[in-house]
XYZ file of N, CA and C in Angstrom:
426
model
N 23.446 -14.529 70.168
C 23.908 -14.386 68.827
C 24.966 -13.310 68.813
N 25.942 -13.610 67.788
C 26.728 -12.805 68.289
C 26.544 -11.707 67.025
N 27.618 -10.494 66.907
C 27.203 -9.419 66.104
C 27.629 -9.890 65.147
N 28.500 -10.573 64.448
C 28.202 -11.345 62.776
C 27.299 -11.947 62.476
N 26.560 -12.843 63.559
C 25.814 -13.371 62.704
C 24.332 -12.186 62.506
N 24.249 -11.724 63.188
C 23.442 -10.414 63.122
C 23.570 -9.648 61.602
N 25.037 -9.323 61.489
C 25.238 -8.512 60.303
C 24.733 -9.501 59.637
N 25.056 -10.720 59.174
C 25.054 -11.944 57.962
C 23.078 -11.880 58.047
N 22.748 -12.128 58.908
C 20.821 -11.929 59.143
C 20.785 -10.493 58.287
N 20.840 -9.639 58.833
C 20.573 -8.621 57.971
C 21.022 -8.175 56.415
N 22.183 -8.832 56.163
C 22.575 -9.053 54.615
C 21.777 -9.676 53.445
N 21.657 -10.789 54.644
C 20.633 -11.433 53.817
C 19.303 -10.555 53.360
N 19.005 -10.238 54.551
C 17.193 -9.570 54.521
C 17.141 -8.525 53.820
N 18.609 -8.163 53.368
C 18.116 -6.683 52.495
C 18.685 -7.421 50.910
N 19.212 -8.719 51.052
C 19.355 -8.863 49.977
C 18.210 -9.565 48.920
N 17.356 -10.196 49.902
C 16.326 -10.541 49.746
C 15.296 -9.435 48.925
N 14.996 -8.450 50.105
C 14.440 -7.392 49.625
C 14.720 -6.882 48.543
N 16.044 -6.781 48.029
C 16.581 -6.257 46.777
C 16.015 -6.897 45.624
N 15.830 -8.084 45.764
C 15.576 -9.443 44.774
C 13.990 -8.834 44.545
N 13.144 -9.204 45.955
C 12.062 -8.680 45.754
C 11.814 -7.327 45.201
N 12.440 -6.296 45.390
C 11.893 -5.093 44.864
C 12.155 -5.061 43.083
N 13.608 -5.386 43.131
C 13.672 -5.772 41.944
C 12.757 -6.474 40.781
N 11.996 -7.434 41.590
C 11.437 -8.089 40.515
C 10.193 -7.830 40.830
N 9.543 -7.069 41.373
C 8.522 -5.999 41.236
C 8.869 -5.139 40.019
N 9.551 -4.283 40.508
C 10.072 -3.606 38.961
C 9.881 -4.259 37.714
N 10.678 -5.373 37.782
C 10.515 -5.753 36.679
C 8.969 -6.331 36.105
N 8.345 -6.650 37.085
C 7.082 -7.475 36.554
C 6.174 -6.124 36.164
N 6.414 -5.110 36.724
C 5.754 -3.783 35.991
C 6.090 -3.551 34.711
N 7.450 -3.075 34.787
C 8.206 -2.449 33.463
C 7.600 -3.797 32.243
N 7.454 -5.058 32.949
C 6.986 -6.576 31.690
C 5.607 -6.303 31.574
N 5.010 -5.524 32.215
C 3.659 -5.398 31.977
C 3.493 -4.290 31.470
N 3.534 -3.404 31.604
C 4.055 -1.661 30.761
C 4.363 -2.312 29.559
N 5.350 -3.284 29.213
C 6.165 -3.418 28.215
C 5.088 -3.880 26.975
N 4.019 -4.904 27.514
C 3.023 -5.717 27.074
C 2.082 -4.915 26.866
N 1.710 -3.699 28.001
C 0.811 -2.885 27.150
C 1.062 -2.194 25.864
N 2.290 -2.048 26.070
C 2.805 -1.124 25.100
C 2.719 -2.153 23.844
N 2.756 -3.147 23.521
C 2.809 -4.301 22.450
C 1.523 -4.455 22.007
N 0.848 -4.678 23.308
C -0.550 -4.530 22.796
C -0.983 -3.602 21.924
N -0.804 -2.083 22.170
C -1.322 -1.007 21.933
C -0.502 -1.019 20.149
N 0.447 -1.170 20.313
C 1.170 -0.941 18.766
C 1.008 -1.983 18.002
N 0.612 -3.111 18.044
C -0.390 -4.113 17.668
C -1.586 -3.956 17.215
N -2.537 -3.332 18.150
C -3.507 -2.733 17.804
C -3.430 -1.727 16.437
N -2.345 -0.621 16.788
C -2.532 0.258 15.546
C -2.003 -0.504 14.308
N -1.104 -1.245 14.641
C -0.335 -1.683 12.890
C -1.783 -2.784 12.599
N -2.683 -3.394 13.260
C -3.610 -4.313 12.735
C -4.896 -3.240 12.378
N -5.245 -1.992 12.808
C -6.166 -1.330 12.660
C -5.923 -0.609 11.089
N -4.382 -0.394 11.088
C -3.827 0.393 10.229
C -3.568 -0.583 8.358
N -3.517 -1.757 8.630
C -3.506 -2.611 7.866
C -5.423 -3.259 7.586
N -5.800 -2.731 8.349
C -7.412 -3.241 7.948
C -8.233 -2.206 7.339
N -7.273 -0.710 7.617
C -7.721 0.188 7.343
C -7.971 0.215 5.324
N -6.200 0.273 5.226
C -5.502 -0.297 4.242
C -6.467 -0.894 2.924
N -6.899 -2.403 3.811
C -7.565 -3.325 3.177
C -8.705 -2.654 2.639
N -9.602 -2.075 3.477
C -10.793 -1.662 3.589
C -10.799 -0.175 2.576
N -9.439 0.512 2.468
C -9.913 1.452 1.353
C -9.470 0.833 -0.181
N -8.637 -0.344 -0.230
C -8.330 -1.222 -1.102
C -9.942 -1.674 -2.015
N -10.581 -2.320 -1.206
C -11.661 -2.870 -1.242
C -12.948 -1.511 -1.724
N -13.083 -0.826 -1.284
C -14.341 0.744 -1.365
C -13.658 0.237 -2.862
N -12.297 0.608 -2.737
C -11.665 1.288 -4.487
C -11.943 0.303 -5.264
N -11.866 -1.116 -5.142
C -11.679 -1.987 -6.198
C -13.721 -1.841 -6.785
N -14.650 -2.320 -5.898
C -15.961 -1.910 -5.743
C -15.957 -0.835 -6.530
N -15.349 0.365 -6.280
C -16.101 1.299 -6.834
C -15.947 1.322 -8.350
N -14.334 0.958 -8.624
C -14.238 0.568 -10.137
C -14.944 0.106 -10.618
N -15.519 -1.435 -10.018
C -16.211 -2.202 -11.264
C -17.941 -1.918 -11.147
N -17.842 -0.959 -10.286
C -19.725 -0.297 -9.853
C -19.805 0.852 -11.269
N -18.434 1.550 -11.171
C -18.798 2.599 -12.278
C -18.292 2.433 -13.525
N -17.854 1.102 -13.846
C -17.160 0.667 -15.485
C -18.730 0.103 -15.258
N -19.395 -0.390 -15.002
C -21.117 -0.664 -14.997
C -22.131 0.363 -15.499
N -21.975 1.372 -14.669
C -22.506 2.558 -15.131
C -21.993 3.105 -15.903
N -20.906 3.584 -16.260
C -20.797 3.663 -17.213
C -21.005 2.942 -18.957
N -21.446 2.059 -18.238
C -21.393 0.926 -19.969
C -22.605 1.331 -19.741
N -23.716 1.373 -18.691
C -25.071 1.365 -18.566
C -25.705 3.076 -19.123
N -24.922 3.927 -18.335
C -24.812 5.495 -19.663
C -24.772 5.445 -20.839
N -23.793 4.922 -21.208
C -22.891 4.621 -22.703
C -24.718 4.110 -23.774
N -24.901 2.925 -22.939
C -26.380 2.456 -23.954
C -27.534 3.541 -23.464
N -27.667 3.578 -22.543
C -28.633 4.777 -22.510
C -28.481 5.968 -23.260
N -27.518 7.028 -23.329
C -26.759 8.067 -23.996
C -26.977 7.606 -25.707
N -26.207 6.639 -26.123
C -26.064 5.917 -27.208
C -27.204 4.516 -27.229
N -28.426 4.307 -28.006
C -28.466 2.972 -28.103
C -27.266 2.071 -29.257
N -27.614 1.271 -28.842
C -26.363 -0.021 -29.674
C -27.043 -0.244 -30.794
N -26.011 0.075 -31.812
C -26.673 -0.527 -33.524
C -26.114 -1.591 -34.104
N -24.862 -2.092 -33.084
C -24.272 -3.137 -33.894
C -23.327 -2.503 -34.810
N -23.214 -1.535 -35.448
C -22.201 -0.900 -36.137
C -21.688 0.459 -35.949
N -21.083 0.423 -34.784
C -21.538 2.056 -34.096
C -20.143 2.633 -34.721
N -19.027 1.792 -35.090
C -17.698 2.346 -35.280
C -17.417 2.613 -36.941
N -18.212 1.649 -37.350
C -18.466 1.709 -38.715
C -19.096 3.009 -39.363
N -19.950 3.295 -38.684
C -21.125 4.163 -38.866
C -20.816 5.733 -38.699
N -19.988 5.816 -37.923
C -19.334 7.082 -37.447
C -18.785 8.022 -38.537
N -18.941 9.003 -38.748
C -18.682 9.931 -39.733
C -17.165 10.325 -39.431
N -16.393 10.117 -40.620
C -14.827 9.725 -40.060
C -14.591 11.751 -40.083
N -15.483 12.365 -40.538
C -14.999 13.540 -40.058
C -15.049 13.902 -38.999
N -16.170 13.625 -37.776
C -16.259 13.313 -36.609
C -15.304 12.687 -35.660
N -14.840 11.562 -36.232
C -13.891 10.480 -35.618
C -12.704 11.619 -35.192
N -12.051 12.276 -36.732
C -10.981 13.062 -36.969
C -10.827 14.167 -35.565
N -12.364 15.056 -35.602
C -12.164 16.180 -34.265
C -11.988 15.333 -33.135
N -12.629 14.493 -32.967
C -12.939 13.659 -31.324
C -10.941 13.275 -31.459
N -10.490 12.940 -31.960
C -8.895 12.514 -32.042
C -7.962 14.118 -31.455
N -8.547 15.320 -32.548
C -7.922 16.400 -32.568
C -8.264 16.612 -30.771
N -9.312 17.070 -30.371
C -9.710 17.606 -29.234
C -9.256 17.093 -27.920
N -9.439 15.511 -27.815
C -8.776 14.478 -27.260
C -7.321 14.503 -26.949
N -6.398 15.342 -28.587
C -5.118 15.767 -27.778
C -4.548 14.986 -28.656
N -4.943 13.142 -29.577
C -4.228 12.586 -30.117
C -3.404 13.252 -31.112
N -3.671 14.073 -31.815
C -2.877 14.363 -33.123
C -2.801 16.278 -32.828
N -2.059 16.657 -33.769
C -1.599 18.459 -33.348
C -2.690 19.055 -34.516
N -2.004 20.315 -34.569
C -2.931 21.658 -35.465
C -2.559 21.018 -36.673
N -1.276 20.747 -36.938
C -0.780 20.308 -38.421
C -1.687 19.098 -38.820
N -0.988 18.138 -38.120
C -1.914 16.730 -38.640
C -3.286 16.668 -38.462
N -3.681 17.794 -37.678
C -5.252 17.823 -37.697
C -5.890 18.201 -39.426
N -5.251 19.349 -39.497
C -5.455 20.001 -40.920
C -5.089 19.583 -42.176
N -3.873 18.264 -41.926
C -3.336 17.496 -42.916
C -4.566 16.200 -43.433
N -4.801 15.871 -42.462
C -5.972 14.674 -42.298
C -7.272 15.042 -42.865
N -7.699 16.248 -42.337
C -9.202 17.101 -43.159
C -8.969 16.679 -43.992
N -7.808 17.868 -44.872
C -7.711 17.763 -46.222
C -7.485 16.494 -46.981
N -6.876 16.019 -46.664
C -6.919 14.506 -47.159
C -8.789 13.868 -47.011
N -8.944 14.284 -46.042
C -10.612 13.495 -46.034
C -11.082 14.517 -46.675
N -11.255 15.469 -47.100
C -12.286 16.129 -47.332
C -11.846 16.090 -49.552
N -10.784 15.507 -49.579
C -10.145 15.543 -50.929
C -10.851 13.946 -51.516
N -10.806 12.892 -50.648
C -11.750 11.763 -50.586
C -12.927 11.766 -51.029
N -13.434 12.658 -50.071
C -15.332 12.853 -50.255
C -15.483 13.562 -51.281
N -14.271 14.596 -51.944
C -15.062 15.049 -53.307
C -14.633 14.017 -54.203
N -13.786 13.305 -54.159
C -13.394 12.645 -54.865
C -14.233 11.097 -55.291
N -15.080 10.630 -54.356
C -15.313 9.719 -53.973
C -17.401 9.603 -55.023
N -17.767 10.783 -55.622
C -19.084 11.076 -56.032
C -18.290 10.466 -57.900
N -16.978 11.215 -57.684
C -16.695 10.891 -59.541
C -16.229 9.584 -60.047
N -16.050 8.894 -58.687
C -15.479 7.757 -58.549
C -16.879 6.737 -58.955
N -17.514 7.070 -58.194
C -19.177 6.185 -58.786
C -19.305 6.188 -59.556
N -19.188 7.776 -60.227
C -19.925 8.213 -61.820
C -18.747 7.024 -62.899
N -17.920 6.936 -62.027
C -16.220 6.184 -63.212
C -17.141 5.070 -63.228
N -17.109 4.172 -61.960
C -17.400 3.089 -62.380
C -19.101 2.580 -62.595
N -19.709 3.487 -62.449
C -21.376 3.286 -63.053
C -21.143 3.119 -64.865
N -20.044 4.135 -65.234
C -20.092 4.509 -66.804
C -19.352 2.909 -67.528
N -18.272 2.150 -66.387
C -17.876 1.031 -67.045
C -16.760 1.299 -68.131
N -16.755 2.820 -68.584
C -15.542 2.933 -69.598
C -13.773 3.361 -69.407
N -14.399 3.505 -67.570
C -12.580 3.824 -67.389
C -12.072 2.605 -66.761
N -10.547 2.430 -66.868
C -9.978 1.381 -66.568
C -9.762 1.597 -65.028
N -9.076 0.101 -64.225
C -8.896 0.695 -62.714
C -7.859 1.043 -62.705
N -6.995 1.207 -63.614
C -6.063 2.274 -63.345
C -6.063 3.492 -63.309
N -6.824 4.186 -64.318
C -7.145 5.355 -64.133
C -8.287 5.588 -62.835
N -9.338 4.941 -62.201
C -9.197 4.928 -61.062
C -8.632 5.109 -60.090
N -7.835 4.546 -59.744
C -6.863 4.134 -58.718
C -5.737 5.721 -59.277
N -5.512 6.171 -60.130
C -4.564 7.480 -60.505
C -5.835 8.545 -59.681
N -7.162 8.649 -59.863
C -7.789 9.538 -59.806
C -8.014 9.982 -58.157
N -7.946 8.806 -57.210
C -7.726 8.752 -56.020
C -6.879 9.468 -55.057
């Protein structure tokens, strides 16, 4: 054999080798690559079940304690069937004030107006028990 074809034998054999080492490499770095897919797979599916799962506690826990609570509510309160009716609107008035709905002014505007009602509201009987005043003068006396 002469010394080319020698060199051309050995060109080959390292080119070979090249191929092979090469695609060693690569079948690692594709497997590295796959763990790595795996693994971040894992977290975005752990991380999305997580998600779900405090979604779920929360939705549960809402409709566990709008339960108990309605179940307080009758215990605390029994039910009369007219519970809103029944309510002493001077009562109603603080639970509004305290609550934050209305200010110092309209708190004190509203009393007086209710509390101008309730005296008002005893002579109003006596009007129409007596039968001699008209409803206009009623309705003025209001």
């Amino acid at each position: 054999m002469s010394r080319f074809t020698t060199t051309v034998l050995k060109g080959v054999g390292v080119l070979v080798l090249a191929i092979l080492v090469l695609s060693a490499i690569a079948t690692i770095v594709g497997l590295a690559m796959s763990v790595v897919a795996t693994v971040v797979s894992l977290v975005v599916t752990l991380v999305v079940l997580g998600v779900v799962l405090l979604a779920l506690v929360g939705l549960w826990s809402l409709v566990r304690d709008d339960g108990d609570e309605r179940a307080e509510s009758t215990i605390a309160a029994p039910h009369t069937g007219t519970e809103t009716a029944d309510r002493d609107p001077e009562a109603r008035l603080r639970e509004r004030y305290v609550a934050g709905e209305i200010d110092d002014d309209e708190f004190e505007r509203q009393l007086d107006l209710l509390l101008e009602t309730e005296e008002s509201a005893p002579r109003l009987d006596r009007d129409s028990s007596n039968g001699h005043e008209s409803d206009r003068t009623r309705l003025r006396d209001r």
